[in-house]
Amino acid sequence: MPAIPVSTRAFLVAGLGIAVYTVMDTLMKQISIESGAYNAVLWRSVAGTILCTVLFVARGKRWPGGPALRLHVARGSAAGASVLLFFWGLARVPMAQGVALTFLAPLIALFLAALTLGERIRRSAILGSLVASAGVLAIAAGEVQADASTQAVLGSLACVAASVLYAGSLILLRRQAQVADPIEVALFASLVIGGLMLPAAPWAASLPAAHQWVPVIAAATLGTISAMSLAWAYARAEAQILAPVEYSAFVWAAAMGWLAFGETVSSYTLTGAALIVAGCVVAVRRRVPAVQSEAGV
């Protein structure tokens, strides 16, 4: 049996990371509805920092040097602003719609990769993104309603803004994964996001209710697994190959939205999901030489 190409394995691991992250989104949406996006992100970051610190110390890892630390802070800042906006928006729109709006991020990231990382944009990656973007348009056609409330409109705009910031964090993740292993990446993601949230804690924070601690800890655990999976994948394949896998999040978001919140899925949504999956297949159909991590991860 021929070995699976490294780029394909990276794509599959990234897909797993996206699926796990979408389950976390479901928990975070519920916490955001109950306690607000700030508290949801703050306490998830605190729990994630504690979990990752235990793993970091147990593995005997060392504090990163200056260049790596600057990357951690830059990506954590972009990701922190992105997740706060996203969960604020997600509390106001259906999961499938919110996730669909974030699909701008892989398209932006694809071209940012060419500008900042010197990656050559392959025809298959462009074609895959175009097919997947057609799926996003199909979803938008079914989800947009003329009588949308002000809160829903603001929620949608927040998700769009989050997607722009997330695109930047994807590019930084590619660079970050070259100099740090997955545990370090996950640790500093939680640490930086939590650090940025803490100054407002005296005025904005409130302790989770007793029944919320399990979802908070579960969200932190799932977020750590997702962050480590994506860091592993981005250390082994180009951003333009992995970016389209973000589209698979819609399939999971539609399923979780229906299961957890009773959100319905229209024929437009199903058509869009099919195009999204097709776009991912097209984007990864060619074997691409793997890029090995300098950290040996």
mmCIF file of C-alpha atoms in Angstrom:
data_model
loop_
_atom_site.group_PDB
_atom_site.id
_atom_site.type_symbol
_atom_site.label_atom_id
_atom_site.label_comp_id
_atom_site.label_asym_id
_atom_site.label_seq_id
_atom_site.Cartn_x
_atom_site.Cartn_y
_atom_site.Cartn_z
ATOM 1 C CA MET A 1 0.000 0.000 0.000
ATOM 2 C CA PRO A 2 1.504 3.387 -1.014
ATOM 3 C CA ALA A 3 2.240 5.814 1.791
ATOM 4 C CA ILE A 4 -0.152 8.724 2.246
ATOM 5 C CA PRO A 5 1.571 11.964 1.158
ATOM 6 C CA VAL A 6 2.560 14.224 4.039
ATOM 7 C CA SER A 7 0.473 17.088 2.631
ATOM 8 C CA THR A 8 -2.612 14.860 2.551
ATOM 9 C CA ARG A 9 -2.040 13.726 6.134
ATOM 10 C CA ALA A 10 -1.669 17.373 7.144
ATOM 11 C CA PHE A 11 -4.950 18.181 5.392
ATOM 12 C CA LEU A 12 -6.749 15.364 7.236
ATOM 13 C CA VAL A 13 -5.336 16.381 10.620
ATOM 14 C CA ALA A 14 -6.349 19.989 9.949
ATOM 15 C CA GLY A 15 -9.834 18.733 9.086
ATOM 16 C CA LEU A 16 -9.987 16.932 12.432
ATOM 17 C CA GLY A 17 -8.903 20.121 14.171
ATOM 18 C CA ILE A 18 -11.686 22.075 12.461
ATOM 19 C CA ALA A 19 -14.310 19.475 13.433
ATOM 20 C CA VAL A 20 -13.196 19.562 17.079
ATOM 21 C CA TYR A 21 -13.189 23.358 17.018
ATOM 22 C CA THR A 22 -16.789 23.417 15.772
ATOM 23 C CA VAL A 23 -17.915 21.287 18.701
ATOM 24 C CA MET A 24 -16.161 23.830 20.923
ATOM 25 C CA ASP A 25 -18.024 26.608 19.082
ATOM 26 C CA THR A 26 -21.287 24.997 20.157
ATOM 27 C CA LEU A 27 -20.293 25.097 23.813
ATOM 28 C CA MET A 28 -18.986 28.646 23.500
ATOM 29 C CA LYS A 29 -22.168 29.851 21.808
ATOM 30 C CA GLN A 30 -24.245 28.607 24.723
ATOM 31 C CA ILE A 31 -21.900 30.192 27.278
ATOM 32 C CA SER A 32 -21.885 33.447 25.271
ATOM 33 C CA ILE A 33 -25.685 33.526 25.205
ATOM 34 C CA GLU A 34 -25.827 33.005 28.973
ATOM 35 C CA SER A 35 -22.880 35.120 30.148
ATOM 36 C CA GLY A 36 -21.635 37.165 27.193
ATOM 37 C CA ALA A 37 -18.783 36.623 24.745
ATOM 38 C CA TYR A 38 -16.207 38.316 26.986
ATOM 39 C CA ASN A 39 -16.735 35.893 29.873
ATOM 40 C CA ALA A 40 -16.873 32.906 27.535
ATOM 41 C CA VAL A 41 -13.527 33.768 25.917
ATOM 42 C CA LEU A 42 -11.882 34.845 29.194
ATOM 43 C CA TRP A 43 -12.648 31.682 31.162
ATOM 44 C CA ARG A 44 -11.943 29.374 28.238
ATOM 45 C CA SER A 45 -8.535 31.040 27.903
ATOM 46 C CA VAL A 46 -7.817 30.705 31.629
ATOM 47 C CA ALA A 47 -8.757 27.016 31.625
ATOM 48 C CA GLY A 48 -6.794 26.450 28.408
ATOM 49 C CA THR A 49 -3.697 28.133 29.845
ATOM 50 C CA ILE A 50 -3.786 25.898 32.928
ATOM 51 C CA LEU A 51 -4.222 22.743 30.825
ATOM 52 C CA CYS A 52 -1.468 23.644 28.354
ATOM 53 C CA THR A 53 0.925 24.719 31.110
ATOM 54 C CA VAL A 54 0.631 21.263 32.676
ATOM 55 C CA LEU A 55 1.413 19.644 29.309
ATOM 56 C CA PHE A 56 4.217 22.128 28.597
ATOM 57 C CA VAL A 57 5.954 21.485 31.920
ATOM 58 C CA ALA A 58 5.381 17.723 31.803
ATOM 59 C CA ARG A 59 7.096 17.562 28.415
ATOM 60 C CA GLY A 60 10.070 19.560 29.723
ATOM 61 C CA LYS A 61 9.639 22.382 27.234
ATOM 62 C CA ARG A 62 11.660 25.590 27.461
ATOM 63 C CA TRP A 63 10.451 29.172 27.369
ATOM 64 C CA PRO A 64 10.655 30.377 23.726
ATOM 65 C CA GLY A 65 13.234 32.839 22.493
ATOM 66 C CA GLY A 66 12.544 36.370 21.322
ATOM 67 C CA PRO A 67 11.571 35.705 17.672
ATOM 68 C CA ALA A 68 9.172 32.887 18.576
ATOM 69 C CA LEU A 69 7.715 34.884 21.458
ATOM 70 C CA ARG A 70 6.976 37.816 19.149
ATOM 71 C CA LEU A 71 5.152 35.469 16.778
ATOM 72 C CA HIS A 72 3.136 34.051 19.675
ATOM 73 C CA VAL A 73 2.098 37.513 20.807
ATOM 74 C CA ALA A 74 1.228 38.655 17.267
ATOM 75 C CA ARG A 75 -0.887 35.607 16.484
ATOM 76 C CA GLY A 76 -2.482 35.542 19.935
ATOM 77 C CA SER A 77 -3.498 39.179 19.534
ATOM 78 C CA ALA A 78 -5.072 38.591 16.118
ATOM 79 C CA ALA A 79 -6.748 35.388 17.245
ATOM 80 C CA GLY A 80 -7.987 36.988 20.482
ATOM 81 C CA ALA A 81 -9.726 39.843 18.697
ATOM 82 C CA SER A 82 -11.097 37.382 16.154
ATOM 83 C CA VAL A 83 -12.617 34.941 18.636
ATOM 84 C CA LEU A 84 -14.155 37.716 20.744
ATOM 85 C CA LEU A 85 -15.874 39.200 17.689
ATOM 86 C CA PHE A 86 -16.859 35.774 16.391
ATOM 87 C CA PHE A 87 -18.482 34.524 19.591
ATOM 88 C CA TRP A 88 -20.233 37.862 20.090
ATOM 89 C CA GLY A 89 -21.666 37.485 16.585
ATOM 90 C CA LEU A 90 -22.376 33.777 16.949
ATOM 91 C CA ALA A 91 -24.618 34.475 19.937
ATOM 92 C CA ARG A 92 -26.824 36.527 17.570
ATOM 93 C CA VAL A 93 -26.951 34.446 14.372
ATOM 94 C CA PRO A 94 -27.413 30.731 13.569
ATOM 95 C CA MET A 95 -24.199 28.700 13.770
ATOM 96 C CA ALA A 96 -24.244 27.759 10.097
ATOM 97 C CA GLN A 97 -24.647 31.393 9.054
ATOM 98 C CA GLY A 98 -21.926 32.636 11.390
ATOM 99 C CA VAL A 99 -19.462 29.994 10.258
ATOM 100 C CA ALA A 100 -20.327 30.602 6.596
ATOM 101 C CA LEU A 101 -19.408 34.265 6.979
ATOM 102 C CA THR A 102 -15.985 33.306 8.322
ATOM 103 C CA PHE A 103 -15.246 31.501 5.053
ATOM 104 C CA LEU A 104 -13.874 34.787 3.814
ATOM 105 C CA ALA A 105 -10.819 33.991 5.937
ATOM 106 C CA PRO A 106 -9.348 31.115 3.886
ATOM 107 C CA LEU A 107 -9.770 33.110 0.688
ATOM 108 C CA ILE A 108 -7.998 36.108 2.213
ATOM 109 C CA ALA A 109 -5.346 33.845 3.748
ATOM 110 C CA LEU A 110 -4.626 32.191 0.408
ATOM 111 C CA PHE A 111 -3.522 35.475 -1.123
ATOM 112 C CA LEU A 112 -1.866 36.736 2.057
ATOM 113 C CA ALA A 113 0.261 33.589 1.947
ATOM 114 C CA ALA A 114 1.530 34.563 -1.472
ATOM 115 C CA LEU A 115 2.319 38.095 -0.302
ATOM 116 C CA THR A 116 3.916 37.319 3.068
ATOM 117 C CA LEU A 117 5.238 33.759 2.846
ATOM 118 C CA GLY A 118 6.350 33.676 -0.775
ATOM 119 C CA GLU A 119 4.070 30.738 -1.583
ATOM 120 C CA ARG A 120 3.145 30.181 -5.225
ATOM 121 C CA ILE A 121 -0.622 30.054 -5.659
ATOM 122 C CA ARG A 122 -1.380 26.820 -7.515
ATOM 123 C CA ARG A 123 -4.198 26.506 -9.993
ATOM 124 C CA SER A 124 -5.830 23.673 -8.047
ATOM 125 C CA ALA A 125 -5.882 25.771 -4.851
ATOM 126 C CA ILE A 126 -7.503 28.674 -6.678
ATOM 127 C CA LEU A 127 -10.062 26.403 -8.357
ATOM 128 C CA GLY A 128 -10.878 24.715 -5.044
ATOM 129 C CA SER A 129 -11.415 28.068 -3.359
ATOM 130 C CA LEU A 130 -13.664 29.237 -6.196
ATOM 131 C CA VAL A 131 -15.796 26.092 -5.969
ATOM 132 C CA ALA A 132 -16.038 26.454 -2.199
ATOM 133 C CA SER A 133 -16.860 30.163 -2.466
ATOM 134 C CA ALA A 134 -19.748 29.241 -4.774
ATOM 135 C CA GLY A 135 -20.988 27.138 -1.877
ATOM 136 C CA VAL A 136 -20.770 30.150 0.422
ATOM 137 C CA LEU A 137 -22.851 32.165 -2.046
ATOM 138 C CA ALA A 138 -25.460 29.401 -2.145
ATOM 139 C CA ILE A 139 -25.640 29.444 1.646
ATOM 140 C CA ALA A 140 -25.915 33.220 1.735
ATOM 141 C CA ALA A 141 -28.800 33.090 -0.748
ATOM 142 C CA GLY A 142 -30.734 30.820 1.593
ATOM 143 C CA GLU A 143 -29.789 32.433 4.915
ATOM 144 C CA VAL A 144 -30.193 36.153 4.250
ATOM 145 C CA GLN A 145 -33.613 37.440 5.288
ATOM 146 C CA ALA A 146 -35.017 40.855 4.446
ATOM 147 C CA ASP A 147 -36.492 41.250 7.914
ATOM 148 C CA ALA A 148 -33.302 40.445 9.823
ATOM 149 C CA SER A 149 -33.144 42.156 13.217
ATOM 150 C CA THR A 150 -30.564 44.800 14.068
ATOM 151 C CA GLN A 151 -28.847 42.345 16.422
ATOM 152 C CA ALA A 152 -28.638 39.735 13.654
ATOM 153 C CA VAL A 153 -27.125 42.268 11.246
ATOM 154 C CA LEU A 154 -24.578 43.362 13.853
ATOM 155 C CA GLY A 155 -23.812 39.713 14.596
ATOM 156 C CA SER A 156 -23.165 39.053 10.922
ATOM 157 C CA LEU A 157 -20.876 42.083 10.629
ATOM 158 C CA ALA A 158 -18.954 40.914 13.707
ATOM 159 C CA CYS A 159 -18.421 37.506 12.069
ATOM 160 C CA VAL A 160 -17.157 39.169 8.891
ATOM 161 C CA ALA A 161 -14.703 41.308 10.880
ATOM 162 C CA ALA A 162 -13.618 38.186 12.757
ATOM 163 C CA SER A 163 -12.883 36.437 9.459
ATOM 164 C CA VAL A 164 -10.475 39.188 8.384
ATOM 165 C CA LEU A 165 -8.534 38.920 11.642
ATOM 166 C CA TYR A 166 -8.639 35.129 11.457
ATOM 167 C CA ALA A 167 -7.058 35.227 7.999
ATOM 168 C CA GLY A 168 -4.095 37.083 9.471
ATOM 169 C CA SER A 169 -3.850 34.563 12.311
ATOM 170 C CA LEU A 170 -3.776 31.689 9.808
ATOM 171 C CA ILE A 171 -0.747 33.196 8.095
ATOM 172 C CA LEU A 172 0.968 33.782 11.435
ATOM 173 C CA LEU A 173 0.153 30.188 12.412
ATOM 174 C CA ARG A 174 2.076 28.958 9.376
ATOM 175 C CA ARG A 175 5.157 30.894 10.506
ATOM 176 C CA GLN A 176 4.578 30.011 14.159
ATOM 177 C CA ALA A 177 4.375 26.288 13.417
ATOM 178 C CA GLN A 178 7.843 26.397 11.836
ATOM 179 C CA VAL A 179 9.533 27.452 15.090
ATOM 180 C CA ALA A 180 7.348 25.963 17.845
ATOM 181 C CA ASP A 181 5.778 22.591 18.570
ATOM 182 C CA PRO A 182 1.973 22.144 18.908
ATOM 183 C CA ILE A 183 1.957 22.285 22.726
ATOM 184 C CA GLU A 184 3.812 25.596 22.748
ATOM 185 C CA VAL A 185 1.518 27.028 20.062
ATOM 186 C CA ALA A 186 -1.604 26.018 22.012
ATOM 187 C CA LEU A 187 -0.206 27.340 25.299
ATOM 188 C CA PHE A 188 0.665 30.786 24.002
ATOM 189 C CA ALA A 189 -2.611 31.094 22.103
ATOM 190 C CA SER A 190 -4.515 30.735 25.384
ATOM 191 C CA LEU A 191 -1.957 32.719 27.391
ATOM 192 C CA VAL A 192 -1.911 35.746 25.082
ATOM 193 C CA ILE A 193 -5.686 35.821 24.593
ATOM 194 C CA GLY A 194 -6.256 35.528 28.332
ATOM 195 C CA GLY A 195 -3.654 38.199 29.020
ATOM 196 C CA LEU A 196 -5.377 40.612 26.646
ATOM 197 C CA MET A 197 -8.752 39.972 28.285
ATOM 198 C CA LEU A 198 -7.651 40.293 31.919
ATOM 199 C CA PRO A 199 -7.270 44.123 32.136
ATOM 200 C CA ALA A 200 -11.038 44.510 31.654
ATOM 201 C CA ALA A 201 -11.859 41.765 34.180
ATOM 202 C CA PRO A 202 -12.532 44.057 37.181
ATOM 203 C CA TRP A 203 -15.376 45.690 35.252
ATOM 204 C CA ALA A 204 -16.546 43.048 32.761
ATOM 205 C CA ALA A 205 -15.807 39.628 34.269
ATOM 206 C CA SER A 206 -18.082 37.436 36.353
ATOM 207 C CA LEU A 207 -17.453 33.904 37.575
ATOM 208 C CA PRO A 208 -19.211 31.175 35.586
ATOM 209 C CA ALA A 209 -22.280 29.658 37.217
ATOM 210 C CA ALA A 210 -21.813 26.200 38.704
ATOM 211 C CA HIS A 211 -23.377 24.467 35.703
ATOM 212 C CA GLN A 212 -21.072 26.352 33.297
ATOM 213 C CA TRP A 213 -17.753 25.070 34.617
ATOM 214 C CA VAL A 214 -18.008 21.725 32.805
ATOM 215 C CA PRO A 215 -18.730 23.394 29.417
ATOM 216 C CA VAL A 216 -15.913 25.914 30.027
ATOM 217 C CA ILE A 217 -13.372 23.178 30.810
ATOM 218 C CA ALA A 218 -14.629 21.061 27.906
ATOM 219 C CA ALA A 219 -14.328 24.051 25.552
ATOM 220 C CA ALA A 220 -10.763 24.691 26.748
ATOM 221 C CA THR A 221 -9.843 21.024 26.219
ATOM 222 C CA LEU A 222 -11.371 20.897 22.745
ATOM 223 C CA GLY A 223 -9.753 24.226 21.851
ATOM 224 C CA THR A 224 -6.351 22.873 22.920
ATOM 225 C CA ILE A 225 -6.788 19.712 20.840
ATOM 226 C CA SER A 226 -7.836 21.796 17.844
ATOM 227 C CA ALA A 227 -4.935 24.258 18.226
ATOM 228 C CA MET A 228 -2.402 21.425 18.472
ATOM 229 C CA SER A 229 -3.876 19.642 15.446
ATOM 230 C CA LEU A 230 -3.754 22.777 13.306
ATOM 231 C CA ALA A 231 -0.212 23.620 14.449
ATOM 232 C CA TRP A 232 0.924 20.098 13.515
ATOM 233 C CA ALA A 233 -0.719 20.396 10.102
ATOM 234 C CA TYR A 234 0.569 23.906 9.334
ATOM 235 C CA ALA A 235 4.112 22.768 10.096
ATOM 236 C CA ARG A 236 3.860 20.247 7.255
ATOM 237 C CA ALA A 237 1.885 21.873 4.439
ATOM 238 C CA GLU A 238 1.482 25.277 2.836
ATOM 239 C CA ALA A 239 -1.235 27.644 4.041
ATOM 240 C CA GLN A 240 -2.940 27.616 0.640
ATOM 241 C CA ILE A 241 -3.326 23.829 0.802
ATOM 242 C CA LEU A 242 -4.769 23.840 4.314
ATOM 243 C CA ALA A 243 -6.889 27.005 4.128
ATOM 244 C CA PRO A 244 -9.740 25.384 2.132
ATOM 245 C CA VAL A 245 -10.244 22.768 4.870
ATOM 246 C CA GLU A 246 -11.777 25.604 6.892
ATOM 247 C CA TYR A 247 -14.848 25.222 4.670
ATOM 248 C CA SER A 248 -15.594 21.825 6.194
ATOM 249 C CA ALA A 249 -16.543 23.672 9.391
ATOM 250 C CA PHE A 250 -19.884 24.502 7.817
ATOM 251 C CA VAL A 251 -20.923 20.863 7.683
ATOM 252 C CA TRP A 252 -20.180 20.472 11.384
ATOM 253 C CA ALA A 253 -21.742 23.831 12.278
ATOM 254 C CA ALA A 254 -24.990 22.955 10.496
ATOM 255 C CA ALA A 255 -25.176 19.617 12.317
ATOM 256 C CA MET A 256 -24.304 21.046 15.743
ATOM 257 C CA GLY A 257 -26.642 24.015 15.296
ATOM 258 C CA TRP A 258 -29.509 21.635 14.597
ATOM 259 C CA LEU A 259 -28.660 19.266 17.446
ATOM 260 C CA ALA A 260 -27.962 21.900 20.104
ATOM 261 C CA PHE A 261 -30.204 24.814 19.132
ATOM 262 C CA GLY A 262 -32.811 23.391 16.762
ATOM 263 C CA GLU A 263 -31.517 25.504 13.857
ATOM 264 C CA THR A 264 -32.869 24.239 10.548
ATOM 265 C CA VAL A 265 -30.838 23.530 7.432
ATOM 266 C CA SER A 266 -32.315 24.627 4.104
ATOM 267 C CA SER A 267 -31.787 23.193 0.625
ATOM 268 C CA TYR A 268 -29.506 26.180 -0.047
ATOM 269 C CA THR A 269 -27.431 25.117 2.925
ATOM 270 C CA LEU A 270 -27.165 21.520 1.711
ATOM 271 C CA THR A 271 -26.166 22.663 -1.777
ATOM 272 C CA GLY A 272 -23.565 24.993 -0.328
ATOM 273 C CA ALA A 273 -22.168 22.271 1.904
ATOM 274 C CA ALA A 274 -21.765 19.954 -1.106
ATOM 275 C CA LEU A 275 -19.869 22.634 -3.019
ATOM 276 C CA ILE A 276 -17.697 23.348 0.006
ATOM 277 C CA VAL A 277 -16.666 19.714 0.354
ATOM 278 C CA ALA A 278 -16.033 19.534 -3.407
ATOM 279 C CA GLY A 279 -13.828 22.610 -3.189
ATOM 280 C CA CYS A 280 -11.747 21.024 -0.435
ATOM 281 C CA VAL A 281 -11.239 17.887 -2.543
ATOM 282 C CA VAL A 282 -10.200 19.907 -5.590
ATOM 283 C CA ALA A 283 -7.775 22.035 -3.567
ATOM 284 C CA VAL A 284 -5.869 19.040 -2.175
ATOM 285 C CA ARG A 285 -6.010 16.722 -5.185
ATOM 286 C CA ARG A 286 -2.380 17.363 -6.179
ATOM 287 C CA ARG A 287 0.506 16.068 -4.157
ATOM 288 C CA VAL A 288 2.536 18.971 -2.785
ATOM 289 C CA PRO A 289 6.032 18.634 -1.318
ATOM 290 C CA ALA A 290 5.872 18.824 2.450
ATOM 291 C CA VAL A 291 7.508 21.648 4.357
ATOM 292 C CA GLN A 292 9.268 20.269 7.407
ATOM 293 C CA SER A 293 9.236 22.086 10.714
ATOM 294 C CA GLU A 294 12.483 23.542 11.987
ATOM 295 C CA ALA A 295 11.442 22.316 15.411
ATOM 296 C CA GLY A 296 11.221 18.762 14.107
ATOM 297 C CA VAL A 297 7.532 18.445 14.960
#
